[in-house]
Amino acid sequence: MGCFCAVPEEFYCEVLLLDESKLTLTSQQQGIKKSTKGSVVLDHVFRHINLVEIDYFGLRYCDRSHQTYWLDPAKTLAEHKELINTGPPYTLYFGIKFYAEDPCNLKEEITRYQFFLQVKQDVLQGRLPCPVNVAAQLGAYAIQSELGDYDPYKHTAGYVSEYRFVPDQKEELEEAIERIHKTLISITVKKKKVELIWSTKNVCLKDLFQ
């Protein structure tokens, strides 16, 4: 860590993505420095994910008091004092900043998938409480995305319990997820993901990110 202190302009951060993977951005690899604008950092992340519909997304960070801020594309990294005071290294969180008013406005499958991942994450972490029936649907689509169609030879009793979807997950919810998963086929999942994103947002917590 000492090398970062010796060279004040150098920057090293990990971006946590919605699929739980990490993207490392450094001065050495991407040429990002503290004088780099937030828009450049965002562009690196968008290219990594292959996002085209970028207006809905942003990067968050937390200060030492765990208060959350959005990275300002127009400001340099050095101007984000709350971020700079936390490192190095630094941590940024990729996520949805604005929901589309109409899901039909989303043209790209990768965009819809990121929305799906955001809702899934928020439900799991308790930021987005939702009815059991909606949580069951969300869990079933997540299982479908992860495991594919239900196969009785592969998916033995209790297979859903290996995954977590809500903070206080109960057996009744897992059984409901399994029942729904058995009815899904791959061709239906893309459409259902989009429907679920907006039903969850509207039923659970309107305007979550505003």
PDB file of C-alpha atoms in Angstrom:
ATOM      1  CA  MET A   1       0.000   0.000   0.000  1.00  0.00           C
ATOM      2  CA  GLY A   2       2.961   2.333   0.576  1.00  0.00           C
ATOM      3  CA  CYS A   3       3.498   2.903  -3.133  1.00  0.00           C
ATOM      4  CA  PHE A   4       0.142   4.669  -3.395  1.00  0.00           C
ATOM      5  CA  CYS A   5       1.098   7.143  -0.684  1.00  0.00           C
ATOM      6  CA  ALA A   6       4.443   7.830  -2.355  1.00  0.00           C
ATOM      7  CA  VAL A   7       2.793   8.779  -5.647  1.00  0.00           C
ATOM      8  CA  PRO A   8      -0.200  11.028  -4.817  1.00  0.00           C
ATOM      9  CA  GLU A   9      -1.634  10.944  -8.350  1.00  0.00           C
ATOM     10  CA  GLU A  10      -1.834   7.159  -8.533  1.00  0.00           C
ATOM     11  CA  PHE A  11      -5.221   5.509  -8.206  1.00  0.00           C
ATOM     12  CA  TYR A  12      -6.205   1.928  -7.429  1.00  0.00           C
ATOM     13  CA  CYS A  13      -9.791   0.801  -6.980  1.00  0.00           C
ATOM     14  CA  GLU A  14     -12.070  -2.195  -7.205  1.00  0.00           C
ATOM     15  CA  VAL A  15     -15.467  -1.808  -8.834  1.00  0.00           C
ATOM     16  CA  LEU A  16     -18.019  -4.276  -7.464  1.00  0.00           C
ATOM     17  CA  LEU A  17     -20.429  -5.280 -10.225  1.00  0.00           C
ATOM     18  CA  LEU A  18     -24.001  -6.496  -9.900  1.00  0.00           C
ATOM     19  CA  ASP A  19     -23.091 -10.075 -10.811  1.00  0.00           C
ATOM     20  CA  GLU A  20     -20.737 -10.042  -7.787  1.00  0.00           C
ATOM     21  CA  SER A  21     -17.605  -9.956  -9.943  1.00  0.00           C
ATOM     22  CA  LYS A  22     -14.953  -7.257  -9.570  1.00  0.00           C
ATOM     23  CA  LEU A  23     -13.251  -4.930 -12.024  1.00  0.00           C
ATOM     24  CA  THR A  24      -9.884  -3.528 -10.960  1.00  0.00           C
ATOM     25  CA  LEU A  25      -8.941  -0.084 -12.249  1.00  0.00           C
ATOM     26  CA  THR A  26      -5.420   1.253 -11.718  1.00  0.00           C
ATOM     27  CA  SER A  27      -3.059   3.961 -12.870  1.00  0.00           C
ATOM     28  CA  GLN A  28      -0.718   1.314 -14.256  1.00  0.00           C
ATOM     29  CA  GLN A  29      -3.287  -0.646 -16.267  1.00  0.00           C
ATOM     30  CA  GLN A  30      -5.857   1.921 -17.408  1.00  0.00           C
ATOM     31  CA  GLY A  31      -3.973   5.161 -16.814  1.00  0.00           C
ATOM     32  CA  ILE A  32      -6.536   6.358 -14.275  1.00  0.00           C
ATOM     33  CA  LYS A  33      -5.248   9.001 -11.881  1.00  0.00           C
ATOM     34  CA  LYS A  34      -6.796  11.179  -9.227  1.00  0.00           C
ATOM     35  CA  SER A  35      -6.971  13.939 -11.837  1.00  0.00           C
ATOM     36  CA  THR A  36      -9.092  11.676 -14.090  1.00  0.00           C
ATOM     37  CA  LYS A  37     -12.737  12.648 -14.444  1.00  0.00           C
ATOM     38  CA  GLY A  38     -15.494  10.386 -13.218  1.00  0.00           C
ATOM     39  CA  SER A  39     -16.815  10.025 -16.775  1.00  0.00           C
ATOM     40  CA  VAL A  40     -13.621   8.210 -17.784  1.00  0.00           C
ATOM     41  CA  VAL A  41     -14.000   5.730 -14.941  1.00  0.00           C
ATOM     42  CA  LEU A  42     -17.620   5.149 -15.905  1.00  0.00           C
ATOM     43  CA  ASP A  43     -16.630   4.544 -19.533  1.00  0.00           C
ATOM     44  CA  HIS A  44     -14.193   1.819 -18.479  1.00  0.00           C
ATOM     45  CA  VAL A  45     -16.947   0.075 -16.535  1.00  0.00           C
ATOM     46  CA  PHE A  46     -19.512   0.420 -19.327  1.00  0.00           C
ATOM     47  CA  ARG A  47     -17.086  -1.052 -21.860  1.00  0.00           C
ATOM     48  CA  HIS A  48     -16.267  -3.932 -19.536  1.00  0.00           C
ATOM     49  CA  ILE A  49     -19.960  -4.834 -19.231  1.00  0.00           C
ATOM     50  CA  ASN A  50     -20.697  -4.011 -22.884  1.00  0.00           C
ATOM     51  CA  LEU A  51     -23.418  -1.559 -21.883  1.00  0.00           C
ATOM     52  CA  VAL A  52     -24.901   0.724 -24.514  1.00  0.00           C
ATOM     53  CA  GLU A  53     -27.863   2.145 -22.584  1.00  0.00           C
ATOM     54  CA  ILE A  54     -25.654   3.831 -20.021  1.00  0.00           C
ATOM     55  CA  ASP A  55     -27.881   6.662 -18.795  1.00  0.00           C
ATOM     56  CA  TYR A  56     -29.557   4.489 -16.162  1.00  0.00           C
ATOM     57  CA  PHE A  57     -26.341   3.486 -14.410  1.00  0.00           C
ATOM     58  CA  GLY A  58     -23.729   4.994 -12.149  1.00  0.00           C
ATOM     59  CA  LEU A  59     -21.041   4.306  -9.565  1.00  0.00           C
ATOM     60  CA  ARG A  60     -21.593   4.719  -5.836  1.00  0.00           C
ATOM     61  CA  TYR A  61     -19.105   4.980  -3.020  1.00  0.00           C
ATOM     62  CA  CYS A  62     -19.254   5.281   0.756  1.00  0.00           C
ATOM     63  CA  ASP A  63     -17.388   7.632   3.046  1.00  0.00           C
ATOM     64  CA  ARG A  64     -15.911   6.590   6.371  1.00  0.00           C
ATOM     65  CA  SER A  65     -19.294   7.098   8.034  1.00  0.00           C
ATOM     66  CA  HIS A  66     -20.917   4.754   5.488  1.00  0.00           C
ATOM     67  CA  GLN A  67     -22.878   7.560   3.852  1.00  0.00           C
ATOM     68  CA  THR A  68     -23.426   6.873   0.161  1.00  0.00           C
ATOM     69  CA  TYR A  69     -22.625   9.201  -2.751  1.00  0.00           C
ATOM     70  CA  TRP A  70     -22.817   8.946  -6.531  1.00  0.00           C
ATOM     71  CA  LEU A  71     -19.663   9.515  -8.553  1.00  0.00           C
ATOM     72  CA  ASP A  72     -20.029  12.783 -10.496  1.00  0.00           C
ATOM     73  CA  PRO A  73     -18.951  12.275 -14.141  1.00  0.00           C
ATOM     74  CA  ALA A  74     -18.001  15.950 -14.465  1.00  0.00           C
ATOM     75  CA  LYS A  75     -15.671  15.998 -11.454  1.00  0.00           C
ATOM     76  CA  THR A  76     -12.178  14.571 -11.096  1.00  0.00           C
ATOM     77  CA  LEU A  77     -11.631  11.726  -8.687  1.00  0.00           C
ATOM     78  CA  ALA A  78      -9.624  14.074  -6.473  1.00  0.00           C
ATOM     79  CA  GLU A  79     -12.668  16.333  -6.173  1.00  0.00           C
ATOM     80  CA  HIS A  80     -14.605  13.474  -4.586  1.00  0.00           C
ATOM     81  CA  LYS A  81     -13.124  14.176  -1.159  1.00  0.00           C
ATOM     82  CA  GLU A  82     -15.295  11.630   0.634  1.00  0.00           C
ATOM     83  CA  LEU A  83     -13.966   8.904  -1.674  1.00  0.00           C
ATOM     84  CA  ILE A  84     -10.318   9.948  -1.548  1.00  0.00           C
ATOM     85  CA  ASN A  85     -10.387   9.976   2.248  1.00  0.00           C
ATOM     86  CA  THR A  86     -11.261   6.262   2.303  1.00  0.00           C
ATOM     87  CA  GLY A  87      -8.178   4.912   0.541  1.00  0.00           C
ATOM     88  CA  PRO A  88      -6.166   3.747  -1.148  1.00  0.00           C
ATOM     89  CA  PRO A  89      -7.353   1.279  -2.170  1.00  0.00           C
ATOM     90  CA  TYR A  90     -10.786   2.593  -3.129  1.00  0.00           C
ATOM     91  CA  THR A  91     -14.094   0.791  -3.652  1.00  0.00           C
ATOM     92  CA  LEU A  92     -16.843   1.742  -6.107  1.00  0.00           C
ATOM     93  CA  TYR A  93     -20.210   0.035  -6.513  1.00  0.00           C
ATOM     94  CA  PHE A  94     -21.840  -0.230  -9.925  1.00  0.00           C
ATOM     95  CA  GLY A  95     -25.625   0.015  -9.955  1.00  0.00           C
ATOM     96  CA  ILE A  96     -28.820   1.518 -11.283  1.00  0.00           C
ATOM     97  CA  LYS A  97     -29.158   5.236 -10.685  1.00  0.00           C
ATOM     98  CA  PHE A  98     -32.457   5.793 -12.514  1.00  0.00           C
ATOM     99  CA  TYR A  99     -35.251   3.390 -13.427  1.00  0.00           C
ATOM    100  CA  ALA A 100     -36.809   3.625 -16.865  1.00  0.00           C
ATOM    101  CA  GLU A 101     -40.432   4.722 -16.741  1.00  0.00           C
ATOM    102  CA  ASP A 102     -41.368   2.009 -19.220  1.00  0.00           C
ATOM    103  CA  PRO A 103     -39.452  -1.298 -19.458  1.00  0.00           C
ATOM    104  CA  CYS A 104     -40.207  -1.349 -23.168  1.00  0.00           C
ATOM    105  CA  ASN A 105     -37.733   1.526 -23.489  1.00  0.00           C
ATOM    106  CA  LEU A 106     -34.888  -0.860 -22.698  1.00  0.00           C
ATOM    107  CA  LYS A 107     -33.589  -2.254 -25.979  1.00  0.00           C
ATOM    108  CA  GLU A 108     -30.630  -4.373 -24.876  1.00  0.00           C
ATOM    109  CA  GLU A 109     -30.789  -7.712 -23.074  1.00  0.00           C
ATOM    110  CA  ILE A 110     -27.665  -6.824 -21.068  1.00  0.00           C
ATOM    111  CA  THR A 111     -29.443  -3.707 -19.759  1.00  0.00           C
ATOM    112  CA  ARG A 112     -32.469  -5.710 -18.663  1.00  0.00           C
ATOM    113  CA  TYR A 113     -30.189  -8.256 -17.032  1.00  0.00           C
ATOM    114  CA  GLN A 114     -28.421  -5.557 -14.994  1.00  0.00           C
ATOM    115  CA  PHE A 115     -31.809  -4.292 -13.793  1.00  0.00           C
ATOM    116  CA  PHE A 116     -32.723  -7.838 -12.793  1.00  0.00           C
ATOM    117  CA  LEU A 117     -29.464  -8.233 -10.858  1.00  0.00           C
ATOM    118  CA  GLN A 118     -30.001  -4.914  -9.058  1.00  0.00           C
ATOM    119  CA  VAL A 119     -33.462  -5.872  -7.833  1.00  0.00           C
ATOM    120  CA  LYS A 120     -32.220  -9.330  -6.813  1.00  0.00           C
ATOM    121  CA  GLN A 121     -29.380  -7.776  -4.817  1.00  0.00           C
ATOM    122  CA  ASP A 122     -31.597  -5.198  -3.126  1.00  0.00           C
ATOM    123  CA  VAL A 123     -34.123  -7.825  -2.058  1.00  0.00           C
ATOM    124  CA  LEU A 124     -31.369 -10.071  -0.671  1.00  0.00           C
ATOM    125  CA  GLN A 125     -29.780  -7.231   1.293  1.00  0.00           C
ATOM    126  CA  GLY A 126     -33.097  -6.053   2.704  1.00  0.00           C
ATOM    127  CA  ARG A 127     -33.072  -2.676   0.954  1.00  0.00           C
ATOM    128  CA  LEU A 128     -36.116  -3.654  -1.069  1.00  0.00           C
ATOM    129  CA  PRO A 129     -38.703  -5.519   1.029  1.00  0.00           C
ATOM    130  CA  CYS A 130     -41.289  -7.316  -1.066  1.00  0.00           C
ATOM    131  CA  PRO A 131     -44.221  -9.716  -0.712  1.00  0.00           C
ATOM    132  CA  VAL A 132     -43.464 -13.421  -0.503  1.00  0.00           C
ATOM    133  CA  ASN A 133     -45.094 -14.148  -3.869  1.00  0.00           C
ATOM    134  CA  VAL A 134     -42.860 -11.605  -5.614  1.00  0.00           C
ATOM    135  CA  ALA A 135     -39.776 -12.907  -3.799  1.00  0.00           C
ATOM    136  CA  ALA A 136     -40.698 -16.418  -4.952  1.00  0.00           C
ATOM    137  CA  GLN A 137     -40.920 -15.290  -8.567  1.00  0.00           C
ATOM    138  CA  LEU A 138     -37.635 -13.431  -8.321  1.00  0.00           C
ATOM    139  CA  GLY A 139     -35.956 -16.473  -6.800  1.00  0.00           C
ATOM    140  CA  ALA A 140     -37.345 -18.784  -9.472  1.00  0.00           C
ATOM    141  CA  TYR A 141     -36.052 -16.594 -12.308  1.00  0.00           C
ATOM    142  CA  ALA A 142     -32.680 -16.338 -10.594  1.00  0.00           C
ATOM    143  CA  ILE A 143     -32.525 -20.134 -10.268  1.00  0.00           C
ATOM    144  CA  GLN A 144     -33.589 -20.504 -13.893  1.00  0.00           C
ATOM    145  CA  SER A 145     -30.857 -18.100 -14.970  1.00  0.00           C
ATOM    146  CA  GLU A 146     -28.265 -19.964 -12.891  1.00  0.00           C
ATOM    147  CA  LEU A 147     -29.265 -23.605 -13.428  1.00  0.00           C
ATOM    148  CA  GLY A 148     -31.413 -23.623 -16.550  1.00  0.00           C
ATOM    149  CA  ASP A 149     -34.619 -25.619 -16.878  1.00  0.00           C
ATOM    150  CA  TYR A 150     -35.695 -27.825 -13.989  1.00  0.00           C
ATOM    151  CA  ASP A 151     -34.260 -31.331 -14.241  1.00  0.00           C
ATOM    152  CA  PRO A 152     -35.490 -33.860 -11.640  1.00  0.00           C
ATOM    153  CA  TYR A 153     -32.290 -35.881 -12.048  1.00  0.00           C
ATOM    154  CA  LYS A 154     -30.032 -32.903 -11.330  1.00  0.00           C
ATOM    155  CA  HIS A 155     -32.201 -30.840  -9.026  1.00  0.00           C
ATOM    156  CA  THR A 156     -32.873 -33.026  -6.032  1.00  0.00           C
ATOM    157  CA  ALA A 157     -34.956 -32.094  -3.002  1.00  0.00           C
ATOM    158  CA  GLY A 158     -33.734 -28.983  -1.243  1.00  0.00           C
ATOM    159  CA  TYR A 159     -31.620 -27.662  -4.128  1.00  0.00           C
ATOM    160  CA  VAL A 160     -33.101 -24.178  -3.755  1.00  0.00           C
ATOM    161  CA  SER A 161     -31.767 -23.890  -0.192  1.00  0.00           C
ATOM    162  CA  GLU A 162     -28.234 -23.581  -1.595  1.00  0.00           C
ATOM    163  CA  TYR A 163     -29.124 -20.053  -2.772  1.00  0.00           C
ATOM    164  CA  ARG A 164     -30.089 -16.982  -0.774  1.00  0.00           C
ATOM    165  CA  PHE A 165     -32.770 -14.544  -1.968  1.00  0.00           C
ATOM    166  CA  VAL A 166     -34.075 -12.726   1.116  1.00  0.00           C
ATOM    167  CA  PRO A 167     -32.461 -11.891   4.471  1.00  0.00           C
ATOM    168  CA  ASP A 168     -34.678 -14.223   6.507  1.00  0.00           C
ATOM    169  CA  GLN A 169     -35.229 -17.061   4.060  1.00  0.00           C
ATOM    170  CA  LYS A 170     -37.695 -19.732   5.131  1.00  0.00           C
ATOM    171  CA  GLU A 171     -38.466 -23.202   3.833  1.00  0.00           C
ATOM    172  CA  GLU A 172     -41.905 -22.105   2.626  1.00  0.00           C
ATOM    173  CA  LEU A 173     -40.313 -19.582   0.276  1.00  0.00           C
ATOM    174  CA  GLU A 174     -37.843 -22.156  -1.034  1.00  0.00           C
ATOM    175  CA  GLU A 175     -40.690 -24.563  -1.787  1.00  0.00           C
ATOM    176  CA  ALA A 176     -42.561 -21.822  -3.656  1.00  0.00           C
ATOM    177  CA  ILE A 177     -39.438 -21.010  -5.674  1.00  0.00           C
ATOM    178  CA  GLU A 178     -39.046 -24.665  -6.615  1.00  0.00           C
ATOM    179  CA  ARG A 179     -42.687 -24.901  -7.733  1.00  0.00           C
ATOM    180  CA  ILE A 180     -42.309 -21.872 -10.007  1.00  0.00           C
ATOM    181  CA  HIS A 181     -38.942 -23.023 -11.354  1.00  0.00           C
ATOM    182  CA  LYS A 182     -40.527 -26.284 -12.496  1.00  0.00           C
ATOM    183  CA  THR A 183     -42.939 -24.315 -14.694  1.00  0.00           C
ATOM    184  CA  LEU A 184     -40.320 -22.150 -16.398  1.00  0.00           C
ATOM    185  CA  ILE A 185     -38.683 -22.778 -19.731  1.00  0.00           C
ATOM    186  CA  SER A 186     -35.724 -20.841 -21.103  1.00  0.00           C
ATOM    187  CA  ILE A 187     -37.695 -19.058 -23.803  1.00  0.00           C
ATOM    188  CA  THR A 188     -39.939 -17.366 -21.243  1.00  0.00           C
ATOM    189  CA  VAL A 189     -37.301 -16.093 -18.861  1.00  0.00           C
ATOM    190  CA  LYS A 190     -36.132 -12.931 -20.667  1.00  0.00           C
ATOM    191  CA  LYS A 191     -39.652 -11.523 -20.839  1.00  0.00           C
ATOM    192  CA  LYS A 192     -40.433 -12.562 -17.285  1.00  0.00           C
ATOM    193  CA  LYS A 193     -37.298 -10.896 -15.942  1.00  0.00           C
ATOM    194  CA  VAL A 194     -38.424  -7.538 -17.326  1.00  0.00           C
ATOM    195  CA  GLU A 195     -41.951  -7.947 -15.980  1.00  0.00           C
ATOM    196  CA  LEU A 196     -40.618  -8.861 -12.551  1.00  0.00           C
ATOM    197  CA  ILE A 197     -38.212  -5.928 -12.349  1.00  0.00           C
ATOM    198  CA  TRP A 198     -41.020  -3.416 -12.585  1.00  0.00           C
ATOM    199  CA  SER A 199     -43.572  -5.337 -10.554  1.00  0.00           C
ATOM    200  CA  THR A 200     -41.015  -5.633  -7.756  1.00  0.00           C
ATOM    201  CA  LYS A 201     -40.051  -1.959  -7.923  1.00  0.00           C
ATOM    202  CA  ASN A 202     -43.660  -0.797  -7.945  1.00  0.00           C
ATOM    203  CA  VAL A 203     -44.991  -3.226  -5.345  1.00  0.00           C
ATOM    204  CA  CYS A 204     -42.119  -2.951  -2.886  1.00  0.00           C
ATOM    205  CA  LEU A 205     -40.579   0.475  -2.867  1.00  0.00           C
ATOM    206  CA  LYS A 206     -41.395   3.086  -5.485  1.00  0.00           C
ATOM    207  CA  ASP A 207     -38.587   5.339  -6.675  1.00  0.00           C
ATOM    208  CA  LEU A 208     -35.956   3.439  -4.700  1.00  0.00           C
ATOM    209  CA  PHE A 209     -33.033   5.337  -6.141  1.00  0.00           C
ATOM    210  CA  GLN A 210     -34.503   8.837  -6.177  1.00  0.00           C
TER     211      GLN A 210
END
